[in-house]
Short mmCIF file of N, CA and C in Angstrom, two decimals:
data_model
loop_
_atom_site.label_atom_id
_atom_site.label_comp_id
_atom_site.label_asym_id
_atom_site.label_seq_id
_atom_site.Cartn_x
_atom_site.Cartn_y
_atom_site.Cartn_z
N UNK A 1 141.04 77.00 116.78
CA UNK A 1 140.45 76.92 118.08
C UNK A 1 140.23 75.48 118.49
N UNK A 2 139.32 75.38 119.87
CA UNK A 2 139.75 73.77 120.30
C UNK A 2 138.15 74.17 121.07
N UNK A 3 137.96 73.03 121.81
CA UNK A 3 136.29 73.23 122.32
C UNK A 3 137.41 72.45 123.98
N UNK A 4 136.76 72.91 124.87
CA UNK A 4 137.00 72.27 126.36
C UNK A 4 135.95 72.32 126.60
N UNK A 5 135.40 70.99 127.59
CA UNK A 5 134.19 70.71 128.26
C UNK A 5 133.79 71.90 129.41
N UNK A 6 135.04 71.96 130.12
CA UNK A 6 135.24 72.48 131.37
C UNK A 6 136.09 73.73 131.37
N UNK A 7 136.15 74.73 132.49
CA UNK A 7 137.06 75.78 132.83
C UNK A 7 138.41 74.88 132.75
N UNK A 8 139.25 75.95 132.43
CA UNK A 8 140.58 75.59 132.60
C UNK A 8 141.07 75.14 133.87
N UNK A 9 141.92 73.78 134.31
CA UNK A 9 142.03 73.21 135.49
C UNK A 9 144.12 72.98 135.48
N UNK A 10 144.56 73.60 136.17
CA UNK A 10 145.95 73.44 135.45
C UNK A 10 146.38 72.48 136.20
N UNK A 11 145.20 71.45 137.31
CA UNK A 11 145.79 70.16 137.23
C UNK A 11 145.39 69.27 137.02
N UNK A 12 144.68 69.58 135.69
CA UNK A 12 144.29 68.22 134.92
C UNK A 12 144.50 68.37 133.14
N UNK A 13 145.75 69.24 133.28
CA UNK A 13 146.64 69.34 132.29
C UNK A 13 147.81 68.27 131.89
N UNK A 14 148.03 67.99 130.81
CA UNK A 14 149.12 66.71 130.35
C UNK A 14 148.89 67.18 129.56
N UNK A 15 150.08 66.61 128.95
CA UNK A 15 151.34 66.86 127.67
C UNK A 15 152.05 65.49 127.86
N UNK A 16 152.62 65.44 126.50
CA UNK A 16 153.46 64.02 126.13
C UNK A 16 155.09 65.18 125.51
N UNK A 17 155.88 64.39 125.59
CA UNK A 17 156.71 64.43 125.32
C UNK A 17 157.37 65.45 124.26
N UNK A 18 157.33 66.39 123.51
CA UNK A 18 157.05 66.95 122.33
C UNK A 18 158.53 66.23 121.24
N UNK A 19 159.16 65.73 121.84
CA UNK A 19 160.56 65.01 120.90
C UNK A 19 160.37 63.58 120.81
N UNK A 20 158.99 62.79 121.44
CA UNK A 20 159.02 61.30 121.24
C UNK A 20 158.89 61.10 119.71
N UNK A 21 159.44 60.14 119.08
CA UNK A 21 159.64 59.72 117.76
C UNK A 21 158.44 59.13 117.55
N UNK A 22 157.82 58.64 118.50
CA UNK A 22 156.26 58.20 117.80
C UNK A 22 155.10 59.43 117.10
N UNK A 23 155.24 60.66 117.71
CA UNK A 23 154.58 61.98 117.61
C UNK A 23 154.75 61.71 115.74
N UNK A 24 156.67 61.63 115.37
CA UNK A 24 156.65 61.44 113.90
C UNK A 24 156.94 63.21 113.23
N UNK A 25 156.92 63.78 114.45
CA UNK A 25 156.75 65.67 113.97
C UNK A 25 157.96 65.96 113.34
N UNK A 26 157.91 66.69 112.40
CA UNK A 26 159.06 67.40 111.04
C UNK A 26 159.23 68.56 111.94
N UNK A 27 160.29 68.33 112.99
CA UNK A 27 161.10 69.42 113.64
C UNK A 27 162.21 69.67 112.25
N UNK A 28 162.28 70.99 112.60
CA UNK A 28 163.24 71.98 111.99
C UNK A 28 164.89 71.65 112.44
N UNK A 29 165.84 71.72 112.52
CA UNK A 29 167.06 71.72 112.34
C UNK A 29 167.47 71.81 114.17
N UNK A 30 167.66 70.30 114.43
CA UNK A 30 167.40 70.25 115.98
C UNK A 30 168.55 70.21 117.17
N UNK A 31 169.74 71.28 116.26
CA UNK A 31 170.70 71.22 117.18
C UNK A 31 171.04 72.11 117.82
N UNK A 32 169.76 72.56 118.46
CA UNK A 32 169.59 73.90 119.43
C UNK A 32 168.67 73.88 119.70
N UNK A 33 167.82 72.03 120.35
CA UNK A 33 167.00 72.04 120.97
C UNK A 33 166.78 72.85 122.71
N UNK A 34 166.11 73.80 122.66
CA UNK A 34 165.76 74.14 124.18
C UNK A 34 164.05 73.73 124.67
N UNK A 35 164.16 72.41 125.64
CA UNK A 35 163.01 72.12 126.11
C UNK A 35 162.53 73.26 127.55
N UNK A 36 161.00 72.91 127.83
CA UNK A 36 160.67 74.01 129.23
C UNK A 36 160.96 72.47 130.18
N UNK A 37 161.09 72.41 131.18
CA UNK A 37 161.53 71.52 132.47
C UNK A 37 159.85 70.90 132.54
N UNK A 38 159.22 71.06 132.07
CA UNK A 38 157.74 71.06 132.11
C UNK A 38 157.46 69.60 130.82
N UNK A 39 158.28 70.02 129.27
CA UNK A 39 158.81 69.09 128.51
C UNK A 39 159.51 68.19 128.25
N UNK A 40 160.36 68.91 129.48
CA UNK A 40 161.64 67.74 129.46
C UNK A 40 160.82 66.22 130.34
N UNK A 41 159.99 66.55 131.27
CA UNK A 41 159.45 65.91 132.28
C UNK A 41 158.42 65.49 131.66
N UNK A 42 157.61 65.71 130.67
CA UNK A 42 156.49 65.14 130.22
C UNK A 42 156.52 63.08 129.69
N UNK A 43 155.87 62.48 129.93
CA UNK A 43 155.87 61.72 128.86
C UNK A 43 155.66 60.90 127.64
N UNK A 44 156.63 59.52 127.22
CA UNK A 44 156.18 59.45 125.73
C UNK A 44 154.54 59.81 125.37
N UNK A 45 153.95 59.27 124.53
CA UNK A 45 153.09 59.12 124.20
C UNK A 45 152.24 57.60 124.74
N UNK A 46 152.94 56.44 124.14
CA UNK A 46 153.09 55.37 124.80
C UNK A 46 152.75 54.92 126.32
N UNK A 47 153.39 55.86 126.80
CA UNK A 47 153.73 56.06 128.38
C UNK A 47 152.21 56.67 128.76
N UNK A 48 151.65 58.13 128.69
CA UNK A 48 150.52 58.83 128.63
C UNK A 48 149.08 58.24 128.45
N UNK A 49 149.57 57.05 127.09
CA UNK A 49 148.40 56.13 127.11
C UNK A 49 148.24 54.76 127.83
N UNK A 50 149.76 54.61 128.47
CA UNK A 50 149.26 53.33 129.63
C UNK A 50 148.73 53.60 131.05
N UNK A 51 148.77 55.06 131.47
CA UNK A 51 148.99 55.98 132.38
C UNK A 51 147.25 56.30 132.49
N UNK A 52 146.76 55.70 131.31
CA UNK A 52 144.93 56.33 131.19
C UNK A 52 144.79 58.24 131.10
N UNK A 53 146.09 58.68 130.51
CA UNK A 53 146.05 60.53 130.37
C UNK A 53 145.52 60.72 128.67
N UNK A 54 145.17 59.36 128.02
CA UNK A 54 144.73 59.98 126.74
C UNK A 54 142.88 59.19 126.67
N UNK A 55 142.35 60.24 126.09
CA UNK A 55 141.19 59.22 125.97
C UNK A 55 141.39 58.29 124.57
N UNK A 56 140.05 57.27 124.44
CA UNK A 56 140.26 56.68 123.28
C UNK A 56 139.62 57.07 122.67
N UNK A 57 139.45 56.62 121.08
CA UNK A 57 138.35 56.88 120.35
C UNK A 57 136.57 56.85 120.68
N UNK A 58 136.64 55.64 121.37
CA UNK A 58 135.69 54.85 121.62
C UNK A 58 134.85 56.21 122.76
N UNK A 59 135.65 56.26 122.97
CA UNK A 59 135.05 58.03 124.53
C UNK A 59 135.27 59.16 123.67
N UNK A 60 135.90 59.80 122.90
CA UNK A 60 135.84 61.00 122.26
C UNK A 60 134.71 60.57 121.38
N UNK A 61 134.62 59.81 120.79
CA UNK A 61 133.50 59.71 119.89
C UNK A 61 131.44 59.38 120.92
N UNK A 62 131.89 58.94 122.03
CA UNK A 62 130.90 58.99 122.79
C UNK A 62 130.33 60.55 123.35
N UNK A 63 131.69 61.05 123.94
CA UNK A 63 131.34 62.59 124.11
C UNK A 63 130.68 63.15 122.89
N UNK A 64 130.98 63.02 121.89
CA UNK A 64 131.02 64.17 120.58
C UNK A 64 129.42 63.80 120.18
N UNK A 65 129.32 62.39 120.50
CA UNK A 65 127.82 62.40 120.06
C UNK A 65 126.48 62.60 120.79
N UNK A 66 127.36 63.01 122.32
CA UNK A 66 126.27 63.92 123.45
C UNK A 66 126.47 64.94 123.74
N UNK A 67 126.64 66.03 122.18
CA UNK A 67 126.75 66.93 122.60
C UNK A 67 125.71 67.07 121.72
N UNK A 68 124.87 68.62 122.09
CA UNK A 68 123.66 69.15 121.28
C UNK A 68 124.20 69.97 120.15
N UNK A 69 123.78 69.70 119.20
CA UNK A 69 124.42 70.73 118.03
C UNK A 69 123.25 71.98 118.05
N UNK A 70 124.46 72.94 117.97
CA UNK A 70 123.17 74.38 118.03
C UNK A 70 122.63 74.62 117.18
#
């Protein structure tokens, strides 16, 4: 499972790339890659974080420590 702050917003959804070589992911046997037009269009990682679509540590770790533990 995953925790979201908020309701689901499907436009403040991003995705990176799922084939950028920085990701580093042990894809399976990739010569029958089929991306969604959704993937193909996403980008690097790199790209996502000059773009301000990833947070940093420095803010995930700020959120995480205003949250109330139950």
């Amino acid at each position: 499972g995953y925790l979201c702050s908020t309701p689901y917003s499907p436009t403040r959804e991003h995705g990176v790339h799922p084939l950028d070589p920085a990701l580093d992911l042990p894809w399976p046997d990739m010569s029958e890659v089929v991306l969604s037009d959704k993937d193909k269009a996403a980008p690097l990682l790199a790209d996502a974080a000059n773009m301000g679509m990833l947070p940093t540590m420095e803010r995930c770790q700020e959120w995480g420590l205003s949250q109330q533990l139950p």
